[in-house]
Short mmCIF file of N, CA and C in Angstrom, two decimals:
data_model
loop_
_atom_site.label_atom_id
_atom_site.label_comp_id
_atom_site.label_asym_id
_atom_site.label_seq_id
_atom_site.Cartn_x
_atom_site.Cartn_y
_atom_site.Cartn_z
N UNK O 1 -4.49 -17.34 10.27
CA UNK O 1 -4.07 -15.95 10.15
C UNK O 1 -2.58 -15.86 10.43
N UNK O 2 -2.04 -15.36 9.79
CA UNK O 2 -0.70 -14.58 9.78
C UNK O 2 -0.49 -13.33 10.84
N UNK O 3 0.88 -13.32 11.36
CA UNK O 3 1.19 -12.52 11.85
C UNK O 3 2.09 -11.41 10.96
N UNK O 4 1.92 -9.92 11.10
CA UNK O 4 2.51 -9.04 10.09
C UNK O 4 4.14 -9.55 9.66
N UNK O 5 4.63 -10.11 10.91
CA UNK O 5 6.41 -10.50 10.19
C UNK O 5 6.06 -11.78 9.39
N UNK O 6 4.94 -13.02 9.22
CA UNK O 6 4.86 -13.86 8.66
C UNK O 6 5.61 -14.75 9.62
N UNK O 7 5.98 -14.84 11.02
CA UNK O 7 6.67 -15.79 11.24
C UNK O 7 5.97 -16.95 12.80
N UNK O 8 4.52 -16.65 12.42
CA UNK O 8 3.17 -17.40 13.28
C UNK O 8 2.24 -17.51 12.50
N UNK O 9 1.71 -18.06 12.56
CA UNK O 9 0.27 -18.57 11.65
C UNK O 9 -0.49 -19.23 12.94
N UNK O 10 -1.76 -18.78 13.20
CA UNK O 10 -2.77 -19.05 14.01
C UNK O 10 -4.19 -19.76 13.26
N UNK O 11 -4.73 -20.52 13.92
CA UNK O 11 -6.37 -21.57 13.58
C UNK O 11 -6.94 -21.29 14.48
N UNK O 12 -8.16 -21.50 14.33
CA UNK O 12 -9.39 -21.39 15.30
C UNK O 12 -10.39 -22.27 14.53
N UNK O 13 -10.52 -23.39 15.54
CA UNK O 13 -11.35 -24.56 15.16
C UNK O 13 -12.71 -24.48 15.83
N UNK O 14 -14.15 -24.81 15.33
CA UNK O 14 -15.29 -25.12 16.65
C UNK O 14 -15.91 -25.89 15.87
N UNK O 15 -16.29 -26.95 16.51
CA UNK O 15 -17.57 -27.88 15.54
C UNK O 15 -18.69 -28.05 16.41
N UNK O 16 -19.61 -28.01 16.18
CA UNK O 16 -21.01 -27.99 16.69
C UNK O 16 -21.16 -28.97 18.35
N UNK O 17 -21.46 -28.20 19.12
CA UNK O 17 -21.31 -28.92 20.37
C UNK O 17 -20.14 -29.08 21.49
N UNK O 18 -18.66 -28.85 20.90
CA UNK O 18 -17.74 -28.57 21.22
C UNK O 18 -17.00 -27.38 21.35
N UNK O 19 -16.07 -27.69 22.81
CA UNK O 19 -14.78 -26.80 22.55
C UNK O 19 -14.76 -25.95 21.72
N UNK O 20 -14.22 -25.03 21.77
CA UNK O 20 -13.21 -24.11 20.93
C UNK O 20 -11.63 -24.60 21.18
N UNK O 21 -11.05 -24.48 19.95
CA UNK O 21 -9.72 -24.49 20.04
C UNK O 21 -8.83 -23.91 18.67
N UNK O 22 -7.79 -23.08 19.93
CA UNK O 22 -7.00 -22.44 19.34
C UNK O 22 -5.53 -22.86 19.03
N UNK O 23 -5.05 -22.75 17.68
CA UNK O 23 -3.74 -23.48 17.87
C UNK O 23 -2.68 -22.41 16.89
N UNK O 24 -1.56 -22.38 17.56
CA UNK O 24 -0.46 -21.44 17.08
C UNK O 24 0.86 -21.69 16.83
N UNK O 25 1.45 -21.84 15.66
CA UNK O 25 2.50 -22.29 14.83
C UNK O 25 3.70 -21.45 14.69
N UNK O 26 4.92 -21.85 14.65
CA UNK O 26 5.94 -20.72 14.53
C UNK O 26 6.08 -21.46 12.90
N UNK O 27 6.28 -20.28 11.57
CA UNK O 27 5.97 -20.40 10.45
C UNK O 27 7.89 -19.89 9.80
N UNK O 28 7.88 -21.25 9.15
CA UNK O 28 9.77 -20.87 8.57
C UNK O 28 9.50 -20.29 7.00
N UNK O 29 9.25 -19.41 6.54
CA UNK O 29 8.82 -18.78 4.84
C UNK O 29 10.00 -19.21 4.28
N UNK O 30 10.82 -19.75 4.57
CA UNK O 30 12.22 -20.04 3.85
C UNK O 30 12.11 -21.69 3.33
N UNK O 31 11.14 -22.43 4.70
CA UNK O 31 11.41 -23.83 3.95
C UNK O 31 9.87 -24.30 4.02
N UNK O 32 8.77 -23.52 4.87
CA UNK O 32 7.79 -23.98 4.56
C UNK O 32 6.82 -24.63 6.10
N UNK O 33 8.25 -25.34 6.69
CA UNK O 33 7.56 -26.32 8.16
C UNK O 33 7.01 -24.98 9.18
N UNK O 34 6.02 -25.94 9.73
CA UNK O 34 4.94 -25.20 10.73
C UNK O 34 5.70 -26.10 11.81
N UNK O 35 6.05 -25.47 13.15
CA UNK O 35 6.60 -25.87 14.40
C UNK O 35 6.06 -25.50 15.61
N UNK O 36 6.40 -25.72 16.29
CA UNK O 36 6.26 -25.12 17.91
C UNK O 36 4.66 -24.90 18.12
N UNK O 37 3.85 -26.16 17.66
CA UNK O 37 2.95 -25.95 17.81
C UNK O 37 2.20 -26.03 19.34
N UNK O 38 1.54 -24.83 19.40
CA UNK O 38 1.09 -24.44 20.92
C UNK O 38 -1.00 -24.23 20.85
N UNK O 39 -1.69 -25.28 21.95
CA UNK O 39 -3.16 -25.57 21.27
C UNK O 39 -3.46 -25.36 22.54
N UNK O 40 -4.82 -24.81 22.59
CA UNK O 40 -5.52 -24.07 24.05
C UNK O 40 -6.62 -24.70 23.28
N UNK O 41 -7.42 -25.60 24.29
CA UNK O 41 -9.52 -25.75 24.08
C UNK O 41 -9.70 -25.18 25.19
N UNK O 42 -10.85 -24.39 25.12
CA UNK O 42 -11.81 -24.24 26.28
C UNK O 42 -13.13 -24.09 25.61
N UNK O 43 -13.99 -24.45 26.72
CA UNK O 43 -15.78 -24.27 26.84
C UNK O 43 -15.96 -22.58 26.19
N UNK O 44 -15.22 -21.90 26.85
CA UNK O 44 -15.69 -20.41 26.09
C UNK O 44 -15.30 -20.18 25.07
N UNK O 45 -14.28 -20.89 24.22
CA UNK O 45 -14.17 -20.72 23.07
C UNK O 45 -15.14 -21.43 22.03
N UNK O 46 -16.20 -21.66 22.52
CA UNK O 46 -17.09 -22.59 21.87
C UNK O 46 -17.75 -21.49 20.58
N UNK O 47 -18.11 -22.24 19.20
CA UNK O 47 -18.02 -21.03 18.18
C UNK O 47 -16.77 -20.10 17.84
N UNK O 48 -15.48 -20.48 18.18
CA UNK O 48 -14.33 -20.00 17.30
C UNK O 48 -14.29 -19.48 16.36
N UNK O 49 -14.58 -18.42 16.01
CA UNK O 49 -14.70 -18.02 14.57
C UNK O 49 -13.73 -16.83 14.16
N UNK O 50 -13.36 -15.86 14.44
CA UNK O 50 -12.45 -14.76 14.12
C UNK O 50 -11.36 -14.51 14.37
N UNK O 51 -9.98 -14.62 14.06
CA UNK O 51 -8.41 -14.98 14.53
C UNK O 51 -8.23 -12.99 14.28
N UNK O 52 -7.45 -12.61 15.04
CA UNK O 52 -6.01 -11.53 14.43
C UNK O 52 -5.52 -11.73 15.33
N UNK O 53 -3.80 -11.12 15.04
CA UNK O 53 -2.75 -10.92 15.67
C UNK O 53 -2.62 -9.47 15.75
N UNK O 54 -2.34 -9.02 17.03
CA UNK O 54 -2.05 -7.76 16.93
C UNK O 54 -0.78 -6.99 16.37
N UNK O 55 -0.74 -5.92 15.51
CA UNK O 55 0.61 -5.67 14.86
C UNK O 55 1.48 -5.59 15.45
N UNK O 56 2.32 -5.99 16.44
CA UNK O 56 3.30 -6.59 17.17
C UNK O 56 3.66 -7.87 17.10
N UNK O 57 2.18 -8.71 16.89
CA UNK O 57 2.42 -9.84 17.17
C UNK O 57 2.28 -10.21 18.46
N UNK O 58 2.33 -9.66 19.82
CA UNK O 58 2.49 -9.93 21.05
C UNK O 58 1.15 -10.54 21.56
N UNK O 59 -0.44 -10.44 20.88
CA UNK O 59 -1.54 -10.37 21.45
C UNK O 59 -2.08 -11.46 20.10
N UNK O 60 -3.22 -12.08 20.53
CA UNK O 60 -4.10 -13.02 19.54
C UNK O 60 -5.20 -12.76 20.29
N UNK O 61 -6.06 -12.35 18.99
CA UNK O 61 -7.77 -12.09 19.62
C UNK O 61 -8.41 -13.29 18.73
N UNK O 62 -9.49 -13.58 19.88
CA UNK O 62 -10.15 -14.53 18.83
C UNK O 62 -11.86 -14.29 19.28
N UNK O 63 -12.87 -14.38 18.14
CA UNK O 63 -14.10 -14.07 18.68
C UNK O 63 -14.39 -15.49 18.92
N UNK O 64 -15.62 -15.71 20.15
CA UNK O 64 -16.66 -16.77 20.24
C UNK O 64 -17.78 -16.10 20.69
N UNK O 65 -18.46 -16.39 19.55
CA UNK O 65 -19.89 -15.78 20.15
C UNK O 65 -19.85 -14.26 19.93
N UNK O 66 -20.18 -13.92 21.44
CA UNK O 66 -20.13 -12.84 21.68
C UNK O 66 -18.95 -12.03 22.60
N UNK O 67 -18.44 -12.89 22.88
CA UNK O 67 -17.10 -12.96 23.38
C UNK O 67 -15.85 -12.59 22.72
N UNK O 68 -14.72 -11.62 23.30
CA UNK O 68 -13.66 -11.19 22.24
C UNK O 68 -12.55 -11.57 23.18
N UNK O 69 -11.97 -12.62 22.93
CA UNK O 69 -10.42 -12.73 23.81
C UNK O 69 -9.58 -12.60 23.20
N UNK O 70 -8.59 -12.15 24.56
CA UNK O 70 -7.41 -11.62 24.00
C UNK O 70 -6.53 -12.08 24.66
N UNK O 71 -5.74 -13.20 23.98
CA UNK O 71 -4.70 -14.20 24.00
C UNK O 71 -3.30 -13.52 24.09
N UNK O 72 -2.16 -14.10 24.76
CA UNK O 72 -0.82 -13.87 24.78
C UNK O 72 -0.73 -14.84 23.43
N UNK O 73 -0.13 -14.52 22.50
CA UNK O 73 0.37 -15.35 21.16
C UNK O 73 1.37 -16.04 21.67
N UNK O 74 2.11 -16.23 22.69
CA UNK O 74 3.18 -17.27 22.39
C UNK O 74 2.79 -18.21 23.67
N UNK O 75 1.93 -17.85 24.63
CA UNK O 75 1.44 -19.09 25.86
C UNK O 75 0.12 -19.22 25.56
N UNK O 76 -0.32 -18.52 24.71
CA UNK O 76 -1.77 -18.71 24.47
C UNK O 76 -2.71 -19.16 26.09
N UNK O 77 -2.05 -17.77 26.64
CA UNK O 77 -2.73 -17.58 27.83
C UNK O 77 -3.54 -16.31 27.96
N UNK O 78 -5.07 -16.29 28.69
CA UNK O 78 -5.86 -15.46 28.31
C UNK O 78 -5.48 -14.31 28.86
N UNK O 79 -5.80 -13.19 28.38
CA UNK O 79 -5.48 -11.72 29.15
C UNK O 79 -6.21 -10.87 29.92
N UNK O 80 -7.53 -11.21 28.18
CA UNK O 80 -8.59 -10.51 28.85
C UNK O 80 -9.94 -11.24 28.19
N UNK O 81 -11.37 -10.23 28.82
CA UNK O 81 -12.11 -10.63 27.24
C UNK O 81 -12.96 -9.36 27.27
N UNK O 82 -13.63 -9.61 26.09
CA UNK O 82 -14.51 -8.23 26.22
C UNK O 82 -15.94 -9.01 25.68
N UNK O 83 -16.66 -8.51 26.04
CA UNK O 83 -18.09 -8.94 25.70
C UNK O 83 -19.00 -7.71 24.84
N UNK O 84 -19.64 -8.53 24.42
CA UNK O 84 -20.81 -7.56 23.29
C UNK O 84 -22.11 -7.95 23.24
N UNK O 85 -22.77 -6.97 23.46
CA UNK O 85 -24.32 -7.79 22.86
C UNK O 85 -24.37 -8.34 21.45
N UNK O 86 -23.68 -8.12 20.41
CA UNK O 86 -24.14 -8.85 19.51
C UNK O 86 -23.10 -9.80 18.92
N UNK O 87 -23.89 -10.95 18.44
CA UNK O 87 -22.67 -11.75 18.25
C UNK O 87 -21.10 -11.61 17.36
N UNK O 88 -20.16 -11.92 17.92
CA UNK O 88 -18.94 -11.60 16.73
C UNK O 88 -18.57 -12.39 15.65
N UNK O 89 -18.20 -11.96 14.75
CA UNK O 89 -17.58 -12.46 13.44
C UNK O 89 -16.03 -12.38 13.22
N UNK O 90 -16.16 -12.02 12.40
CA UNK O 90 -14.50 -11.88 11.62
C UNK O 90 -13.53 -10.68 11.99
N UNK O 91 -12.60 -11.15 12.48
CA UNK O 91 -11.48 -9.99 12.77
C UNK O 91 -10.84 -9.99 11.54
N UNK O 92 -10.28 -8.14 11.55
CA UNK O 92 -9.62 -8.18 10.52
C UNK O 92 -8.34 -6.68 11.02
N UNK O 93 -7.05 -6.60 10.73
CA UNK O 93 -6.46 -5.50 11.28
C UNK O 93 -6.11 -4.49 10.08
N UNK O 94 -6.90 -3.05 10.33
CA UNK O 94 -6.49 -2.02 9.54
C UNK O 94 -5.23 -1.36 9.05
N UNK O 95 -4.82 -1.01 7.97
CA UNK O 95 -4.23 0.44 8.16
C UNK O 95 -3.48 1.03 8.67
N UNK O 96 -4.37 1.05 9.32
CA UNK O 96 -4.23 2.18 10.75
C UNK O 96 -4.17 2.01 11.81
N UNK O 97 -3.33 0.71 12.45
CA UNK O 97 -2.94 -0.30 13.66
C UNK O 97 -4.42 -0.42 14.49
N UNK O 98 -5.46 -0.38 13.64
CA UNK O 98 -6.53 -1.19 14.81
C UNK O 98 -7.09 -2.44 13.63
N UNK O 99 -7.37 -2.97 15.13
CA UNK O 99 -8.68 -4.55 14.41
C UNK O 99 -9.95 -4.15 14.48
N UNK O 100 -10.71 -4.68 13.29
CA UNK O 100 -12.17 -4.24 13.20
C UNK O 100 -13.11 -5.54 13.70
N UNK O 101 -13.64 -5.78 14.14
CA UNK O 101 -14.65 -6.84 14.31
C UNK O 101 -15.95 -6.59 13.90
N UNK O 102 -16.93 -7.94 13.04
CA UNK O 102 -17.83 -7.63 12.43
C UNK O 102 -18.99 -8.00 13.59
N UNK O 103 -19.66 -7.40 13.67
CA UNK O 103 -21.15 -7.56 14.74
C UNK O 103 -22.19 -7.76 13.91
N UNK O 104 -22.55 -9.17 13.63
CA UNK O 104 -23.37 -10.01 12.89
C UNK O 104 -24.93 -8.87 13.50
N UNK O 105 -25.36 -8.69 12.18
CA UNK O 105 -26.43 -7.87 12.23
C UNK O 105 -26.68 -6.29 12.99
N UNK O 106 -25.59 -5.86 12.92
CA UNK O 106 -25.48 -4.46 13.67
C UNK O 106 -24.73 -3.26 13.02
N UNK O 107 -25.08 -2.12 12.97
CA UNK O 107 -24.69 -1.51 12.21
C UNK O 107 -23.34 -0.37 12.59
N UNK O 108 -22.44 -1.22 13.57
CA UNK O 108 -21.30 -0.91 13.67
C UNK O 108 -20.70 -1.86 13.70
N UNK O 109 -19.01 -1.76 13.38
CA UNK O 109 -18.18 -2.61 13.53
C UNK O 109 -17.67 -2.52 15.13
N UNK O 110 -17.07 -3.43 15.73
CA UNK O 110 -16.32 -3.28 17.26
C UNK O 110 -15.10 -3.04 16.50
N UNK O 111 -14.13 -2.15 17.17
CA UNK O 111 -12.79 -1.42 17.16
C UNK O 111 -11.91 -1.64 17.97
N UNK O 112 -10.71 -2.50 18.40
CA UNK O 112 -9.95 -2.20 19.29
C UNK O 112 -9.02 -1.16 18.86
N UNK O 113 -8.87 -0.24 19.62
CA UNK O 113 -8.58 0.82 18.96
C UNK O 113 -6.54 0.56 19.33
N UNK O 114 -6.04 -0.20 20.34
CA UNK O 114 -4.64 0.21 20.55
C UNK O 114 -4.73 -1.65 21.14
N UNK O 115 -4.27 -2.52 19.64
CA UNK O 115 -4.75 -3.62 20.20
C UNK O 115 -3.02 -4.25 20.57
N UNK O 116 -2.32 -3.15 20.15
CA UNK O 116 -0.75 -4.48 21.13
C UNK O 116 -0.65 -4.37 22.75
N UNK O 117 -1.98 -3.24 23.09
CA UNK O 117 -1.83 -2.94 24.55
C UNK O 117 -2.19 -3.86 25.37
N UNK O 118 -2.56 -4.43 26.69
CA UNK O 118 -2.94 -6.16 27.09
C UNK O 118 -4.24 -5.61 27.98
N UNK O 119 -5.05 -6.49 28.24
CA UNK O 119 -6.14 -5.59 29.15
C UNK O 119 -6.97 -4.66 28.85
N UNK O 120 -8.15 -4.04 29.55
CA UNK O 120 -8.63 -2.99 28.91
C UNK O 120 -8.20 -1.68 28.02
N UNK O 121 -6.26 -1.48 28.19
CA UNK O 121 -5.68 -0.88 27.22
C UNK O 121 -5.73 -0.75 25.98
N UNK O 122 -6.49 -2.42 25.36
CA UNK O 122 -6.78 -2.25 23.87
C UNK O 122 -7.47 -1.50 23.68
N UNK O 123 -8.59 -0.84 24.46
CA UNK O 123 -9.03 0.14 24.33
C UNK O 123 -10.20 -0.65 23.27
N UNK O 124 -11.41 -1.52 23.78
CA UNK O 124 -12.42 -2.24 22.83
C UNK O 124 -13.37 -0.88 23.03
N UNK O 125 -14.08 -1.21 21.88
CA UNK O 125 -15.45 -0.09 21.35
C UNK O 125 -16.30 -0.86 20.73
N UNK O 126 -17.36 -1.06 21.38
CA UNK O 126 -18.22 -2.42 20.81
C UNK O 126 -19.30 -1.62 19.65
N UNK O 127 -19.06 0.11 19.46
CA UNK O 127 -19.75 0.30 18.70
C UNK O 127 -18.95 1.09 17.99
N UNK O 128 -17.30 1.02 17.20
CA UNK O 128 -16.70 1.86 17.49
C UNK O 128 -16.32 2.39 15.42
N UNK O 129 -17.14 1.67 15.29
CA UNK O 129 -16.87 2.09 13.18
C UNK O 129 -18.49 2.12 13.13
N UNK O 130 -19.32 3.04 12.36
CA UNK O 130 -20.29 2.85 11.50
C UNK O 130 -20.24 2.99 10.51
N UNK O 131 -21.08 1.87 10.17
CA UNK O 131 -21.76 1.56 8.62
C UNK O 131 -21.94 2.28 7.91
N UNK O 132 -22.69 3.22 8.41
CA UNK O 132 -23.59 4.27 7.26
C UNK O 132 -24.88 3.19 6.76
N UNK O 133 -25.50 3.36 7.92
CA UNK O 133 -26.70 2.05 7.78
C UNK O 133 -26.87 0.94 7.14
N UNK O 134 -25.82 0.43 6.76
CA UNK O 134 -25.60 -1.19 6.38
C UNK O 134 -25.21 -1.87 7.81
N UNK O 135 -25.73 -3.25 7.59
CA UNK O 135 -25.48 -4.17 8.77
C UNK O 135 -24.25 -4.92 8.07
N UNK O 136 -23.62 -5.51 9.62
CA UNK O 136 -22.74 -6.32 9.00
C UNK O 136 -22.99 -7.87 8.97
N UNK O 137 -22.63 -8.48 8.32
CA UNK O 137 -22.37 -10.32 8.09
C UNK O 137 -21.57 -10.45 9.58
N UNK O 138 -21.12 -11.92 9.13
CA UNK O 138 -20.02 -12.51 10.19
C UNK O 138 -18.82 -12.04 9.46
N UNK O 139 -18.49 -11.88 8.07
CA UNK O 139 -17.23 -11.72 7.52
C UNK O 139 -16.80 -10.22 7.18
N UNK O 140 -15.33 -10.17 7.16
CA UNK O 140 -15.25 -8.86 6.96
C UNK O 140 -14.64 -8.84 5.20
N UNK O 141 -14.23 -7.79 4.60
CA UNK O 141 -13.63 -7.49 3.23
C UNK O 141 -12.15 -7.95 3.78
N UNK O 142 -11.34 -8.54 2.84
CA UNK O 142 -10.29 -8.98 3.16
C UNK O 142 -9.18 -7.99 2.03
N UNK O 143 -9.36 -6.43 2.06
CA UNK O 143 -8.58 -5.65 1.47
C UNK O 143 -7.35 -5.23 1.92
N UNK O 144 -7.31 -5.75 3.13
CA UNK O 144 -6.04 -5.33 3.54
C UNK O 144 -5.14 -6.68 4.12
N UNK O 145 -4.66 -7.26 3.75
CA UNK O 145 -3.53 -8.15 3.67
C UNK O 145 -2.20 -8.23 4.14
N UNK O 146 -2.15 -8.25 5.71
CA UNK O 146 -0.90 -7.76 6.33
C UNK O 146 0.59 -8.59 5.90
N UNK O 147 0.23 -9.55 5.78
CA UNK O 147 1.59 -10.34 5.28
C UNK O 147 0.89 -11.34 3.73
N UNK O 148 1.15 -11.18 2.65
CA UNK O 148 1.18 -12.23 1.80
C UNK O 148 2.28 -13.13 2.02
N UNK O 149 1.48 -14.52 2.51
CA UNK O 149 2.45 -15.58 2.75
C UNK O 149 1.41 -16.88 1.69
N UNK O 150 2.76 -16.84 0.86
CA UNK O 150 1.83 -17.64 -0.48
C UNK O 150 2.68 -19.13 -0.94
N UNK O 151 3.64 -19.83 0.13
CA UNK O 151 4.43 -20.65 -0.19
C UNK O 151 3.81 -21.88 -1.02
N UNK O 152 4.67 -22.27 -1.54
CA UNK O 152 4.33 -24.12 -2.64
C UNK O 152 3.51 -24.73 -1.86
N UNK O 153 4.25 -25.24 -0.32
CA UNK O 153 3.67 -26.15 0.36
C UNK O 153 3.49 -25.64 1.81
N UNK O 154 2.94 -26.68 2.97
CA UNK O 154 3.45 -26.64 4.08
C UNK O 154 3.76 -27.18 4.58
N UNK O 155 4.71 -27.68 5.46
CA UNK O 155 5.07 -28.74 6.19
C UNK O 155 4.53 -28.72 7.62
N UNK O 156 4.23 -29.33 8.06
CA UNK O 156 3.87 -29.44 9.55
C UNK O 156 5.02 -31.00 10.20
N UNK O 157 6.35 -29.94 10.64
CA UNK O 157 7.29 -30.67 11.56
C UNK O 157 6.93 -31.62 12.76
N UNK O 158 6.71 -32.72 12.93
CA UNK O 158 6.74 -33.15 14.24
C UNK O 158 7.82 -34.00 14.65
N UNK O 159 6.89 -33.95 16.21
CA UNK O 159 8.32 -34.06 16.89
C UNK O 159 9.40 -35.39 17.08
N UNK O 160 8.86 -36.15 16.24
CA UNK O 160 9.43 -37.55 15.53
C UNK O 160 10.76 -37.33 14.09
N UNK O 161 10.38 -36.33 13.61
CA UNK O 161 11.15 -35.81 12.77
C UNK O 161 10.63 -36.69 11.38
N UNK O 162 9.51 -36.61 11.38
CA UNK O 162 8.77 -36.71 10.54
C UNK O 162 7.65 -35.49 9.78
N UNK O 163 7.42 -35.26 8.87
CA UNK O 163 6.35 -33.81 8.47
C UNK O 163 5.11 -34.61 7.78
N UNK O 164 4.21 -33.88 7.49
CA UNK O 164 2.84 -34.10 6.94
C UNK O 164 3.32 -32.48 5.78
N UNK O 165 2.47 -33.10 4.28
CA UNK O 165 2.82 -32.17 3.34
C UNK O 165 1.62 -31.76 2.57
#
């Protein structure tokens, strides 16, 4: 996931049995290289599945499970988390400066409603969009597209001064 200036790009990795891990890139749109790469595992990130950046950029949420953390983007140190009864899916950020989260089989979306705030300030709503009696998947519609970042290649800089392409 992209951050709205395009100048971070975030992953969220989980493979069956393991860790979660999160890893966060400072992104050059001019030449392509991925840098300053910064990687957090933990046990609660186990099931990694949903990245946003908050429209600031200052905050990274990521779902596991049922679990919603909310990351500092540049120490990728935790802030907060919020919990849900039902499991989470896919973040995605509106519009209208909030992130929607999909609640696998439930017929609301979770809302942080003021997500550059840190702490319970984001103001989470674990029931806070309805459906109109559709359930949701793990994934959300990907209609809103905060940064198109569509370069040739990527480089991933390391610190040998060598890249991978």
């Amino acid at each position: 996931k992209p951050t709205a200036s395009g100048r971070r790009l975030a992953a969220a990795v989980a493979g069956p049995g393991e860790p979660g891990l999160v890893e966060v890139f400072d992104f050059n749109d001019k030449t392509g290289y991925l840098t300053n790469a910064r990687t957090r595992q933990e046990a609660t990130f186990a099931g990694a599945y949903g990245l946003e950046f908050s429209p600031d950029g200052t905050r990274l949420y990521l779902t596991a499970g049922t679990i919603l953390h909310q990351l500092d983007a540049g120490s990728l140190t935790t802030l907060a988390t919020f919990a849900s009864p039902a499991e989470l899916g896919a973040l995605q950020g509106g519009p209208d400066g909030r992130i929607y989260a999909a609640r696998v089989g439930e017929e609301h979306l979770g809302v942080l409603v003021a997500p550059n705030a840190a702490g319970a300030g984001a103001g989470w709503s674990d029931r806070g969009f309805f459906l109109a009696g559709k359930r949701a998947g793990r994934g959300l519609p990907f209609a809103y597209l905060q940064t198109p970042i569509l370069p040739p290649s990527l480089r991933i800089a390391r610190r040998d001064g060598t890249c991978n392409e």
